[in-house]
Short mmCIF file of C-alpha atoms in Angstrom, two decimals:
data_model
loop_
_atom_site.label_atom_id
_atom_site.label_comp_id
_atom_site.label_asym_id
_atom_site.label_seq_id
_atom_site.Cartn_x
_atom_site.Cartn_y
_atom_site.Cartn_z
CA UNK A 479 81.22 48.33 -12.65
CA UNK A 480 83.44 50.01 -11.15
CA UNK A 481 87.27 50.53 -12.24
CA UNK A 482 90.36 52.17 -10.67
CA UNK A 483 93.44 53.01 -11.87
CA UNK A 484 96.55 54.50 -10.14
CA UNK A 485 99.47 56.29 -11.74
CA UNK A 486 102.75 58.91 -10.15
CA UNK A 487 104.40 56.27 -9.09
CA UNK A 488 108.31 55.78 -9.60
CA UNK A 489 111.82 56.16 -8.03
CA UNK A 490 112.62 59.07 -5.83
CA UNK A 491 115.07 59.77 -3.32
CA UNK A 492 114.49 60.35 0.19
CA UNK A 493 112.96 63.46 0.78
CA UNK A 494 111.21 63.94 -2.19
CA UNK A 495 107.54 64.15 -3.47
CA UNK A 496 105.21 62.19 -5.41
CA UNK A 497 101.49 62.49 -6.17
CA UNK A 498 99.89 59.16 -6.84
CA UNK A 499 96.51 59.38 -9.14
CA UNK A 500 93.41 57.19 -9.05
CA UNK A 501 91.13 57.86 -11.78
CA UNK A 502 87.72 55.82 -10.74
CA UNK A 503 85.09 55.11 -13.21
CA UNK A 504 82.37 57.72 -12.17
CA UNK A 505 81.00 56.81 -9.46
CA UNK A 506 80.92 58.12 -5.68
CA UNK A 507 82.71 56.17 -3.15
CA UNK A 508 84.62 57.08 0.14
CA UNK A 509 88.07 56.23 -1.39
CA UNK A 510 91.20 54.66 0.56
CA UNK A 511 94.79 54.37 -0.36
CA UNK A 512 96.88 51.52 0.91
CA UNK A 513 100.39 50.12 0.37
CA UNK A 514 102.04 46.83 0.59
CA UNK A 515 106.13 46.04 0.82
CA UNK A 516 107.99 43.55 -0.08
CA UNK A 517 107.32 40.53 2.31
CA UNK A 518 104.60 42.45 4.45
CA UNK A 519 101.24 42.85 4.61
CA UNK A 520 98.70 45.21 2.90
CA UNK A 521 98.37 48.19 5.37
CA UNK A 522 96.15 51.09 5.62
CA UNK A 523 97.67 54.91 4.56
CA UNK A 524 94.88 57.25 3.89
CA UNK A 525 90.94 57.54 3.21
CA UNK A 526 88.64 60.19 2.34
CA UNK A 527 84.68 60.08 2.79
CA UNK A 528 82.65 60.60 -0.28
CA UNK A 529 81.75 63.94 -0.12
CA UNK A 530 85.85 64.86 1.03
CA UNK A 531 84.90 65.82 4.29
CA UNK A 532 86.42 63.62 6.28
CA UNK A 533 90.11 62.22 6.17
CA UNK A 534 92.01 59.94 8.10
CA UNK A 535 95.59 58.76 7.95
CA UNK A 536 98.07 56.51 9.79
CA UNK A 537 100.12 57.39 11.89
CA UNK A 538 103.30 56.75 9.92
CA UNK A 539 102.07 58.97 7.07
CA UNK A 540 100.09 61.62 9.30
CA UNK A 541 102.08 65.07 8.33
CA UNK A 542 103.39 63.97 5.43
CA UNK A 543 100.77 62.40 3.34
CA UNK A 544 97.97 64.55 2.22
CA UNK A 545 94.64 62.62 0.60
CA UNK A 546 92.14 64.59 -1.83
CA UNK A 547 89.27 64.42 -4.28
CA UNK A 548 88.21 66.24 -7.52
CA UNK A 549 84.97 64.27 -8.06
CA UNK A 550 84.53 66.74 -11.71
CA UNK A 551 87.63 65.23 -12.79
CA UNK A 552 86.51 61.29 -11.23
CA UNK A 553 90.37 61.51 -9.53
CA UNK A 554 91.68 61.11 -5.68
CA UNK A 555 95.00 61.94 -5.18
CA UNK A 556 97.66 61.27 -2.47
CA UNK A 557 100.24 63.77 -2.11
CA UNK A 558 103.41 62.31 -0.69
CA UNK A 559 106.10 64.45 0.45
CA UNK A 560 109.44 63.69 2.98
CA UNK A 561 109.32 60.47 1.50
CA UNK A 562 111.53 57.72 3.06
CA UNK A 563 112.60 54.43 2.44
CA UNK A 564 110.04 52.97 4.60
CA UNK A 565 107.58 53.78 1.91
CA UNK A 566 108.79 51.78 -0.70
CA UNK A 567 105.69 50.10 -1.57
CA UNK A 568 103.30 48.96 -4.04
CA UNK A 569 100.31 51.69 -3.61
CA UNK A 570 96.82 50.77 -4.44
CA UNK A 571 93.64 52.82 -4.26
CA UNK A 572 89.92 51.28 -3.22
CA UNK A 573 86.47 52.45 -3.27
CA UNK A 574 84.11 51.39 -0.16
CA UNK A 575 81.20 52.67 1.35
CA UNK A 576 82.35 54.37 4.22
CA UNK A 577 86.19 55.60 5.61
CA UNK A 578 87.33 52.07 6.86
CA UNK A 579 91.24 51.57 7.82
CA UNK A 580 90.43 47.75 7.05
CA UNK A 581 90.90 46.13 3.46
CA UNK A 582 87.67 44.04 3.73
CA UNK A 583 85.76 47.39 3.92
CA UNK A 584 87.07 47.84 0.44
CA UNK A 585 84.65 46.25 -2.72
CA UNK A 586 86.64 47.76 -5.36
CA UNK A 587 90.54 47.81 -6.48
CA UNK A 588 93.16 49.10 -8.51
CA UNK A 589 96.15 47.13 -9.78
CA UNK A 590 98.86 49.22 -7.60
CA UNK A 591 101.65 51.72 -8.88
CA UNK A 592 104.59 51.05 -7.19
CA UNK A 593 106.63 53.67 -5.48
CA UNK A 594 110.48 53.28 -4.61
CA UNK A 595 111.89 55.97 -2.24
CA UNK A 596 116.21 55.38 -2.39
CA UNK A 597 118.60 56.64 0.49
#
């Protein structure tokens, strides 16, 4: 079974940092990180393939996001820097086979550590 937990997340003002946390249960995955506001949809921010060769982003985070893995410490990270308002979210982490930009492509799920970016 596989579990994931986030943690970083909290209040910062625009222009700040955060790194979020997902601590996974052992096992290799390609990893993803997505967010969801208030009133909108689940969207797509960052995945990594298994082995961290690969990484893709969207395009609102491209520049300022940065995803990586330690797979000796079982952790992916997100490294979130200029933040702005617009990424007041809850942020969740997922495990999948491959680096989808697509929730369904997702079997696994954290419960979400919410980040709140203030002007």
């Amino acid at each position: 079974q596989v579990q994931l937990v986030e943690s970083g997340g909290g209040l910062v003002q625009a222009g700040g940092s955060l790194r979020l946390s997902c601590a996974d249960s052992g096992h290799t995955y390609a990893m993803g990180w997505f967010r969801q506001a208030p009133g909108k949809e689940r969207e797509f921010v960052a995945t990594i393939s298994w082995n961290g060769g690969r990484t893709y982003y969207a395009d609102s985070v491209k520049g300022r996001f940065t995803i990586s893995r330690n797979d000796a410490k079982n952790t992916v990270y997100l490294q979130m820097n200029n933040l702005e308002p617009e990424d007041t979210a809850v942020y969740y982490c997922a495990a999948g086979l491959s680096t989808g930009t697509m929730s369904y492509e997702y079997d696994y799920w954290g419960k979400g550590t919410l980040v709140n970016v203030s002007s």
